[in-house]
Amino acid sequence: MKLGERELRTMDEWRFCPMANYICPTARHTKNEINTPRGLALTAFRMYQQHADPDSIGVKAFYQCSMGGLCATTALDDSDVPALVRALRVHLAQSAFLPASVINVRGLLLARTSLDGSEPGDWSLSGAESRAKTLLVGTPWMSDVHAQEYRAAATLLETAGVECATLPEPVDSGAVLAELGYREEARQALQELVAEVRENRPSIVLFASPHDARVLTSFADELGVEWPADVRWRTALEEVGILVSTGRLAFGSKASGATGLVHPSYVVHELQMKVDPALTEAACENLEELRWSGACTRTCGGASLFLSDRELSKHVVRRSLEELILNREVTQLISSCPFLVLEARSAEFRVPVAGMLSFCAQFTGTRRPDG
Amino acid sequence: MSRCLTPMVLNQLESAVGTDHVACVGSVLDAYALDVWCPAMMHVDRGKLYARPDCVVFPGSTEEVSRVLRIANLYGIPVTPHGGGAGDSGGAVPAYGGIVLDLKRMDAVREIDSRSLSVTCQTGMYQVDLEDMLNDRGYTCNHLPASANCSTVGGFLATRGSGVLSSKYGKIENLVLSMEVVLPCGTVARTPGVPMHSAGPDLNRLFIGAEGTLGVITEVKLQIFPLPTERRFRAFVFRDLSSALEAGRQIMTQGLKPCVIRTYDEHDTKVMVKNVLGLERTDVAAYMIMGFDGMQPDIVALQEEHAVAICMNQGGEDLGRGIAESWWAHRYDFYYPPHTLESKHFLYGVIDTIASYEDIERVYEAMRTAICKRFERYGIHFGGHFSHWYEWGTAFYPNFIVRDPPRDAYEAMRLYNDIFETGIRAAMQHGGLLNEHHGIGLKLGRLMDEQYGELFSAFQAIKQALDPNNVMNPGKLGLPVGRYA
């Protein structure tokens, strides 16, 4: 088992440290020491030193981490338990004790099939301009929420007069595969995407789901895949923000209810993404960005908890969103991450949660004449 | 399957709490093999486990705790209660295997009485969650030890803990109004609704500090306070420790009510002054932080004014508020990565003691001399601070660090024990006591009979009466281990 310097340091610093146990959203539900930052680092240490063999519960614990990184925000250095977990998963993905749910997700991802059983519908977009300089990349096949966000991105871009190309066949960035520890499969997926990008020769790629952009910020180096240097990329949501703030996109109406915006922690920390205030002001009269301890949501550090332990995910997201809106009169929530929307929907959370692109797209009615 | 955890026992435990709430898989057992007791961690570092439970049970109610204890009694299985697992005395280490009883599912707040100012909660609740919930409603427990973020209410009760504000608000036992306890045989008992009555001994105090050896405290009614509208801190340096200790004594004995007095000895003062305050001062030997709080700013200001005058009369130099307030804001930082001492393969510990004002300085000198002399060859660091001040005396909280301990876990533990015994015996010879508000646990049990003398037999008799099968947390507090040995 090979771990990098940062992962080794994280393991050393956390394997006996209980100080962030209370903050861990998974451990707050399971109450089990093995799910805490200390428990994970200790288990990692014992496996790494070959003092203990992996077992089913130990391996499962590494897939029950919400990867939100709240524990990391309490440290005064860059130690990062989710990064350690991610590194361990690369080794555990070959384990005989890998949870069946994770193996199942791998199969679905490789087959480009809906991950939650929902019907994404026909996600092909009419009018996609094959020679456009902007390439919209999405993974609408993952779920109906991903498909909605993908179509909403296209609608918003079209309203702003941005000519977009799309890819006719389903692609995968490899982000979820990488998150689950399937490095080879992730590398292949990303390589295929990069090949498509090279073939289409866009000047910019827009990712409909921020999660897919994450493959470039968090996994590309590890996977050894090079993104074309002459192709810029950003998330579709960032692009929409730019279009609104530069006056190229305006909304015909806006939401009036008290709305909470929930960014998953990977959006904040790994993508360093901020939503342009001009966008939130244009879309909603009363929108508040909800943060927990500066790290936004306590739950969604990616897709893995939702995909690897659906039942646990329900409990964790319900509790965490309740804490996030405590003492607030929020009538709806919006999120930049389709997986958080899926988690909340799966948990039947009492406040409706929508994808942010879909939320904005419902207000498109007019395009500024000077746009 | 272990010897004590037969399929029959496992089945009964699962029936008692639900199959989802019993774990006996290796990785979980490993995770419950230690708290932050240094020898247990050193064993892990060296590829061993000091001890390991046979199963972990997660009860969700008092009734379930009762069922588990009945099963344990029936089969004679040790039960080790577990809260946050943050004690540094091995109190939560399952020394003789058996069942670890993780109480964190029991984290409900039952009632807040805003008229009498009390909160009733289950004891598996993290203190930080209780405090957050109270703060939201304008109250506080004022029980804020360094481990507030990682310890449960039950952990504080079990170890008779002290918080950083204890000089004004008391230790945890001073905050307890009443409790629910599951006795070792499984009987659920409640202490009378309020303390301070004169009907016999205060039985709350029988269970507080008993480290789970006499039963499991499952619910508690605690005194709470309105959040203070004013809380202010101030820092001083003194040319010698005696003057600083005398200033602290006068503040406490003249009826002032500081929430914090924290006086560092010469070694830690030099470290603090240089590394924390960034000052090049060789002429100071004691550093003091004091704080006052309350609901009436004028009273807080007046108290502080008197305390400042006392410090100045003792030759103190006023460093102002800024650095003291910074200490308050960052007082937990030291316990987070990268500062976590336990990550650095050091041998370290805190030899907590307490004494009267008459004795405390001699206790300090005796401990320092004994430890520094005996362990000089290990390059031992020894320094500390005086905190938790009372009208009659104060606690000394020295820590030691050996940066290059023996590689062998057993040898390292031998050195660890030697340092503790040297320090505590030196303290005891000069009027100091075992204090350990982290718990006596495995660490210091062997010294309990020296502290209590004949009364320790009485304590043993109580243990024997309440727990005839000796199932509750065997090996802790120096109580006889009996058949587990």
GROMACS .gro file of C-alpha atoms in nm, chain A residues 13 39 159 170 181 193 199 232 268-269 315 340 342 368 370:
model
   15
   13GLU     CA    1  -0.203   1.335   1.313
   39GLY     CA    2  -1.146   0.576   1.376
  159THR     CA    3  -3.122   3.210  -2.388
  170PRO     CA    4  -2.289   0.945  -2.328
  181GLY     CA    5  -1.124   0.424  -0.578
  193LEU     CA    6  -1.355   1.246  -2.254
  199GLU     CA    7  -1.176   1.596  -3.157
  232ARG     CA    8  -1.041   2.630  -2.091
  268VAL     CA    9  -1.625   2.524  -0.211
  269HIS     CA   10  -1.294   2.360  -0.135
  315HIS     CA   11  -3.022   0.972   0.772
  340LEU     CA   12  -2.711   1.646  -0.308
  342LEU     CA   13  -3.072   1.317  -0.519
  368ARG     CA   14  -3.145   4.126  -2.297
  370ASP     CA   15  -2.792   4.413  -2.588
   0.00000   0.00000   0.00000
